[in-house]
CSV table of C-alpha atoms and ligand atoms in Angstrom, one decimal:
chain,number,residue,atom,x,y,z
A,4,UNK,CA,5.1,-10.2,4.5
A,5,UNK,CA,2.7,-6.6,5.4
A,6,UNK,CA,6.3,-5.2,6.7
A,7,UNK,CA,8.0,-6.3,3.2
A,8,UNK,CA,5.4,-5.0,1.2
A,9,UNK,CA,5.7,-1.2,3.3
A,10,UNK,CA,9.8,-1.9,2.5
A,11,UNK,CA,8.9,-2.7,-1.2
A,12,UNK,CA,7.1,0.3,-2.1
A,13,UNK,CA,8.2,2.5,0.6
A,14,UNK,CA,4.8,3.1,2.2
A,15,UNK,CA,3.6,3.6,5.6
A,16,UNK,CA,0.9,1.5,7.3
A,17,UNK,CA,-2.1,3.8,6.3
A,18,UNK,CA,-1.2,3.8,2.4
A,19,UNK,CA,-0.6,-0.1,2.5
A,20,UNK,CA,-4.2,-0.5,3.7
A,21,UNK,CA,-5.7,1.7,1.2
A,22,UNK,CA,-3.2,0.0,-1.3
A,23,UNK,CA,-4.8,-3.7,-0.6
A,24,UNK,CA,-8.1,-2.2,-0.4
A,25,UNK,CA,-7.7,-0.6,-3.7
A,26,UNK,CA,-6.2,-3.7,-5.0
A,27,UNK,CA,-9.5,-5.9,-3.7
A,28,UNK,CA,-12.0,-3.4,-4.8
A,29,UNK,CA,-10.8,-2.7,-8.0
A,30,UNK,CA,-10.5,-6.4,-8.9
A,31,UNK,CA,-13.9,-6.9,-7.6
A,32,UNK,CA,-15.5,-4.4,-9.5
A,33,UNK,CA,-13.5,-5.1,-12.9
A,34,UNK,CA,-14.8,-8.5,-12.6
A,35,UNK,CA,-18.2,-7.1,-11.9
A,36,UNK,CA,-17.9,-5.3,-14.9
A,37,UNK,CA,-16.5,-8.0,-17.1
A,38,UNK,CA,-19.5,-10.4,-16.1
A,39,UNK,CA,-22.3,-7.4,-17.0
A,40,UNK,CA,-20.9,-6.4,-20.2
A,41,UNK,CA,-20.8,-10.5,-21.5
A,42,UNK,CA,-24.6,-10.9,-19.9
A,43,UNK,CA,-25.3,-7.6,-22.3
A,44,UNK,CA,-24.0,-9.7,-25.5
A,45,UNK,CA,-26.1,-12.7,-24.5
A,46,UNK,CA,-22.9,-15.4,-25.5
A,47,UNK,CA,-22.9,-18.5,-24.7
A,48,UNK,CA,-20.7,-19.3,-21.3
A,49,UNK,CA,-18.4,-21.9,-22.6
A,50,UNK,CA,-14.9,-21.9,-23.5
A,51,UNK,CA,-15.2,-18.6,-25.8
A,52,UNK,CA,-16.9,-17.1,-23.2
A,53,UNK,CA,-14.1,-17.2,-20.7
A,54,UNK,CA,-11.3,-16.5,-23.2
A,55,UNK,CA,-13.4,-13.1,-23.7
A,56,UNK,CA,-13.9,-13.2,-19.7
A,57,UNK,CA,-10.0,-13.1,-18.7
A,58,UNK,CA,-9.5,-10.4,-21.8
A,59,UNK,CA,-12.0,-8.4,-20.7
A,60,UNK,CA,-11.0,-7.8,-17.1
A,61,UNK,CA,-7.1,-7.6,-18.6
A,62,UNK,CA,-8.4,-4.5,-20.3
A,63,UNK,CA,-10.8,-3.5,-17.3
A,64,UNK,CA,-8.4,-4.2,-14.3
A,65,UNK,CA,-6.0,-1.7,-14.9
A,66,UNK,CA,-8.5,1.0,-15.3
A,67,UNK,CA,-10.9,-0.2,-12.1
A,68,UNK,CA,-7.8,0.1,-10.1
A,69,UNK,CA,-7.1,3.5,-11.5
A,70,UNK,CA,-10.7,4.8,-10.8
A,71,UNK,CA,-10.9,3.1,-7.0
A,72,UNK,CA,-7.3,4.9,-6.4
A,73,UNK,CA,-8.7,8.1,-6.6
A,74,UNK,CA,-11.0,8.8,-4.1
A,75,UNK,CA,-8.4,6.6,-1.7
A,76,UNK,CA,-5.8,9.1,-2.2
A,77,UNK,CA,-3.8,6.7,-4.1
A,78,UNK,CA,-3.7,7.4,-8.1
A,79,UNK,CA,0.1,8.6,-7.9
A,80,UNK,CA,1.1,4.7,-6.7
A,81,UNK,CA,-0.9,3.0,-9.1
A,82,UNK,CA,-0.3,5.3,-11.9
A,83,UNK,CA,3.9,4.4,-11.4
A,84,UNK,CA,3.2,0.9,-10.5
A,85,UNK,CA,0.9,0.5,-13.8
A,86,UNK,CA,3.7,2.2,-15.7
A,87,UNK,CA,6.2,-0.1,-14.2
A,88,UNK,CA,3.7,-3.7,-15.1
A,89,UNK,CA,3.6,-2.1,-18.2
A,90,UNK,CA,7.6,-1.0,-19.1
A,91,UNK,CA,8.2,-4.2,-17.8
A,92,UNK,CA,6.0,-6.3,-20.4
A,93,UNK,CA,6.8,-4.1,-23.2
A,94,UNK,CA,10.6,-3.7,-22.4
A,95,UNK,CA,10.8,0.0,-23.3
A,96,UNK,CA,10.7,2.6,-21.4
A,97,UNK,CA,13.7,1.0,-19.6
A,98,UNK,CA,16.0,4.1,-18.3
A,99,UNK,CA,19.7,3.2,-17.9
A,100,UNK,CA,20.8,3.5,-14.3
A,101,UNK,CA,24.0,5.1,-14.3
A,102,UNK,CA,26.4,4.5,-12.0
A,103,UNK,CA,29.5,5.6,-11.3
A,104,UNK,CA,33.3,3.9,-10.2
A,105,UNK,CA,35.2,5.3,-7.7
A,106,UNK,CA,39.0,4.0,-8.0
A,107,UNK,CA,42.3,5.4,-7.4
A,108,UNK,CA,44.9,2.2,-8.5
A,109,UNK,CA,45.2,0.7,-12.0
A,110,UNK,CA,41.9,-0.2,-12.3
A,111,UNK,CA,41.2,-3.8,-12.9
A,112,UNK,CA,38.5,-4.4,-10.9
A,113,UNK,CA,36.9,-1.1,-13.1
A,114,UNK,CA,37.6,-2.8,-16.2
A,115,UNK,CA,35.9,-6.1,-15.0
A,116,UNK,CA,32.8,-3.7,-14.2
A,117,UNK,CA,32.8,-1.7,-17.5
A,118,UNK,CA,33.0,-4.7,-19.7
A,119,UNK,CA,29.7,-6.3,-17.7
A,120,UNK,CA,27.8,-3.6,-18.3
A,121,UNK,CA,28.9,-2.3,-21.7
A,122,UNK,CA,25.3,-3.7,-23.6
A,123,UNK,CA,24.0,-4.2,-20.4
A,124,UNK,CA,19.9,-2.9,-20.5
A,125,UNK,CA,19.7,-1.9,-17.6
A,126,UNK,CA,22.8,-0.7,-15.8
A,127,UNK,CA,25.3,1.6,-17.4
A,128,UNK,CA,28.5,3.0,-16.1
A,129,UNK,CA,28.4,6.6,-16.6
A,130,UNK,CA,31.3,8.2,-14.2
A,131,UNK,CA,34.5,7.5,-13.2
A,132,UNK,CA,35.9,9.8,-9.8
A,133,UNK,CA,39.8,9.1,-9.4
A,134,UNK,CA,41.8,11.2,-6.8
A,135,UNK,CA,45.2,10.5,-7.9
A,136,UNK,CA,46.3,11.8,-11.6
A,137,UNK,CA,47.9,9.5,-13.7
A,138,UNK,CA,46.4,6.2,-12.0
A,139,UNK,CA,45.9,3.5,-14.3
A,140,UNK,CA,41.6,3.8,-14.0
A,141,UNK,CA,42.1,7.1,-15.6
A,142,UNK,CA,43.3,5.4,-18.5
A,143,UNK,CA,40.9,2.3,-18.5
A,144,UNK,CA,37.7,4.9,-18.8
A,145,UNK,CA,39.1,7.0,-21.6
A,146,UNK,CA,39.8,3.9,-23.6
A,147,UNK,CA,35.9,2.7,-22.8
A,148,UNK,CA,35.2,6.7,-23.4
A,149,UNK,CA,33.5,7.5,-20.0
A,150,UNK,CA,34.1,10.2,-18.4
A,151,UNK,CA,36.3,10.8,-15.5
A,152,UNK,CA,36.0,13.5,-12.4
A,153,UNK,CA,39.5,14.2,-10.8
A,154,UNK,CA,38.9,14.9,-7.1
A,155,UNK,CA,40.2,17.3,-5.1
A,156,UNK,CA,40.6,15.8,-1.3
A,157,UNK,CA,39.9,19.4,1.1
A,158,UNK,CA,36.5,19.3,-1.6
A,159,UNK,CA,36.0,16.1,-1.4
A,160,UNK,CA,35.7,15.9,2.8
A,161,UNK,CA,33.7,18.8,2.1
A,162,UNK,CA,31.0,15.9,1.8
A,163,UNK,CA,28.7,17.2,-0.3
A,164,UNK,CA,30.9,19.5,-2.8
A,165,UNK,CA,31.1,16.7,-5.1
A,166,UNK,CA,27.4,15.8,-5.0
A,167,UNK,CA,26.4,18.3,-8.1
A,168,UNK,CA,28.6,16.7,-10.4
A,169,UNK,CA,27.2,13.3,-9.2
A,170,UNK,CA,23.7,14.6,-9.6
A,171,UNK,CA,24.3,16.2,-12.9
A,172,UNK,CA,25.7,13.0,-14.6
A,173,UNK,CA,22.9,11.1,-12.7
A,174,UNK,CA,24.6,8.7,-10.5
A,175,UNK,CA,21.9,6.8,-8.8
A,176,UNK,CA,24.8,3.9,-7.2
A,177,UNK,CA,28.4,4.3,-6.8
A,178,UNK,CA,31.3,1.5,-6.6
A,179,UNK,CA,34.4,1.2,-4.7
A,180,UNK,CA,37.2,-0.2,-6.2
A,181,UNK,CA,40.0,0.3,-5.0
A,182,UNK,CA,39.3,3.7,-3.4
A,183,UNK,CA,41.6,5.0,-0.6
A,184,UNK,CA,40.0,7.9,1.0
A,185,UNK,CA,36.9,7.5,3.7
A,186,UNK,CA,33.5,9.0,2.5
A,187,UNK,CA,32.9,11.1,4.2
A,188,UNK,CA,28.9,12.0,5.7
A,189,UNK,CA,27.4,14.5,3.2
A,190,UNK,CA,28.4,11.3,0.2
A,191,UNK,CA,27.0,8.4,2.8
A,192,UNK,CA,23.4,10.9,2.9
A,193,UNK,CA,23.1,11.1,-0.5
A,194,UNK,CA,23.8,7.4,-0.9
A,195,UNK,CA,22.5,5.9,1.7
A,196,UNK,CA,23.4,1.9,1.2
A,197,UNK,CA,23.9,2.8,-2.2
A,198,UNK,CA,27.4,2.6,-2.0
A,199,UNK,CA,29.5,-0.5,-2.1
A,200,UNK,CA,33.3,-1.2,-1.7
A,201,UNK,CA,35.2,-4.4,-2.2
A,202,UNK,CA,37.7,-5.7,0.5
A,203,UNK,CA,40.5,-7.8,-0.6
A,204,UNK,CA,40.2,-9.4,2.9
A,205,UNK,CA,37.5,-11.9,4.6
A,206,UNK,CA,35.8,-8.7,6.9
A,207,UNK,CA,35.6,-8.2,9.6
A,208,UNK,CA,39.4,-9.3,9.7
A,209,UNK,CA,42.0,-7.1,8.1
A,210,UNK,CA,39.4,-4.1,8.0
A,211,UNK,CA,40.3,-0.6,8.5
A,212,UNK,CA,43.0,2.2,8.3
A,213,UNK,CA,45.9,1.1,7.0
A,214,UNK,CA,44.7,-2.1,5.6
A,215,UNK,CA,44.7,-1.8,2.2
A,216,UNK,CA,46.7,-3.7,-0.7
A,217,UNK,CA,49.5,-5.7,0.0
A,218,UNK,CA,49.3,-5.0,4.2
A,219,UNK,CA,46.4,-6.9,4.1
A,220,UNK,CA,47.8,-9.7,2.5
A,221,UNK,CA,50.7,-9.9,4.3
A,222,UNK,CA,49.4,-9.5,7.5
A,223,UNK,CA,46.6,-12.8,6.5
A,224,UNK,CA,49.9,-14.6,5.8
A,225,UNK,CA,52.1,-13.1,9.0
A,226,UNK,CA,48.2,-14.2,11.2
A,227,UNK,CA,49.0,-17.7,9.7
A,228,UNK,CA,46.0,-17.6,8.6
A,229,UNK,CA,44.6,-21.3,6.1
A,230,UNK,CA,41.7,-18.7,4.0
A,231,UNK,CA,41.7,-15.7,2.8
A,232,UNK,CA,38.9,-14.1,0.9
A,233,UNK,CA,36.9,-11.2,-0.3
A,234,UNK,CA,34.0,-8.9,0.7
A,235,UNK,CA,31.9,-6.8,-0.7
A,236,UNK,CA,30.0,-4.2,1.6
A,237,UNK,CA,28.0,-1.4,2.5
A,238,UNK,CA,29.5,1.7,2.6
A,239,UNK,CA,29.0,3.7,5.8
A,240,UNK,CA,31.3,5.9,8.1
A,241,UNK,CA,33.8,3.7,9.3
A,242,UNK,CA,36.6,1.8,6.8
A,243,UNK,CA,35.7,-1.1,6.0
A,244,UNK,CA,32.7,-1.7,8.3
A,245,UNK,CA,28.6,-1.8,6.5
A,246,UNK,CA,26.7,-4.4,6.0
A,247,UNK,CA,28.2,-7.4,4.7
A,248,UNK,CA,26.9,-8.6,1.2
A,249,UNK,CA,29.0,-11.4,0.3
A,250,UNK,CA,32.2,-13.4,0.5
A,251,UNK,CA,34.3,-15.9,-1.7
A,252,UNK,CA,37.2,-16.9,0.1
A,253,UNK,CA,40.3,-18.6,-1.2
A,254,UNK,CA,43.0,-20.9,0.6
A,255,UNK,CA,46.6,-19.9,1.8
A,256,UNK,CA,49.3,-22.4,1.4
A,257,UNK,CA,52.5,-22.2,3.2
A,258,UNK,CA,54.4,-20.9,-0.1
A,259,UNK,CA,51.9,-18.0,-0.6
A,260,UNK,CA,53.5,-14.5,-0.4
A,261,UNK,CA,51.5,-11.4,-0.7
A,262,UNK,CA,52.1,-10.9,-4.3
A,263,UNK,CA,51.1,-14.5,-4.9
A,264,UNK,CA,47.8,-14.4,-3.0
A,265,UNK,CA,47.3,-10.7,-3.8
A,266,UNK,CA,46.8,-12.5,-7.5
A,267,UNK,CA,44.2,-15.0,-5.9
A,268,UNK,CA,42.3,-12.3,-4.5
A,269,UNK,CA,42.1,-10.7,-7.6
A,270,UNK,CA,40.8,-13.3,-9.7
A,271,UNK,CA,37.9,-13.8,-6.8
A,272,UNK,CA,37.2,-10.1,-7.4
A,273,UNK,CA,37.0,-10.1,-11.0
A,274,UNK,CA,34.9,-12.9,-11.4
A,275,UNK,CA,32.1,-11.9,-8.9
A,276,UNK,CA,31.9,-8.5,-8.0
A,277,UNK,CA,30.4,-6.9,-11.4
A,278,UNK,CA,27.7,-9.9,-11.1
A,279,UNK,CA,27.3,-9.3,-7.3
A,280,UNK,CA,26.9,-5.2,-7.9
A,281,UNK,CA,24.6,-6.3,-11.2
A,282,UNK,CA,22.4,-8.0,-8.6
A,283,UNK,CA,22.3,-5.9,-5.7
A,284,UNK,CA,20.9,-3.2,-8.2
A,285,UNK,CA,18.7,-5.2,-10.3
A,286,UNK,CA,17.4,-6.0,-6.9
A,287,UNK,CA,16.7,-2.6,-5.8
A,288,UNK,CA,15.8,-1.5,-8.8
A,289,UNK,CA,12.6,-4.2,-9.4
A,290,UNK,CA,11.0,-3.1,-5.7
B,323,LIG,C1,41.5,-4.7,-4.8
B,323,LIG,O1,42.3,-5.6,-4.7
B,323,LIG,C2,40.0,-3.6,-4.3
B,323,LIG,O2,39.9,-5.4,-3.6
B,323,LIG,C3,41.0,-3.3,-3.2
B,323,LIG,O3,42.0,-2.3,-4.2
B,323,LIG,C4,42.6,-3.1,-5.0
B,323,LIG,C5,42.0,-2.7,-6.3
B,323,LIG,O4,42.4,-3.0,-7.5
B,323,LIG,N1,40.2,-2.4,-2.9
B,323,LIG,P1,42.6,-2.1,-8.8
B,323,LIG,O5,43.2,-1.0,-9.1
B,323,LIG,O6,41.2,-3.4,-9.0
B,323,LIG,O7,43.6,-3.5,-9.5
């Protein structure tokens, strides 16, 4: 429980202790002041008293907690905490989280993701990154008025060359949807656990270098597997290797070809990938 809170609030043990203490003392102070004010009004104890008391402590609580947080050195945490509560209550101040899609193929997944987030109040696809001039995904992006960035191999593998561009677009999360280059360490370090990939098989089977597109589906058929599926995973420095976030399965029947299996897999990808991305980003942002 305590570790969960530390993780959620991104604080160390000492700060967690001071935060809990601030909550406790702030709450007590607010209860004490609320009663004092009501005693001064000499109001009869009854339903009205209770309602007024609740209203009073709702107003006093943020002030008390902020006041107590100062001597404990937790003012910045509580200011942010209260602003977050306020933004949630009012639905205002909601900044959309800009994400980038990296893709180099037809872009059918990119299209689904873009459509999924159209009109979404918290996430927006702000950039499509592609390494292949003329790739279908570039048209997909352009037709949705999303800026594109065509990257160059040598500069990409320098690891941090494109970071300033990503930062310029405010990119907070990266989705690989049919992007075949390995992601360099510099980019992974800048976006730890914020880059996800989709692989058209049930990892850890049929992953790794050279395992993409029809090669994957043919390998599944050649092995005589009775099922295949999709894997959505975090990206690390190895191909198709990071922690798996989600998998979905489909049957492989005897008459399946690499093409027919690819169609089943695409249907699974389109149904699940945008939803999983959305949940992941929103969960992370609620912390
Ligand atoms: C998908 O099958 C995905 O699993 C793989 O590349 C393919 C991209 O397809 N990583 P599309 O370009 O989105 O149609």
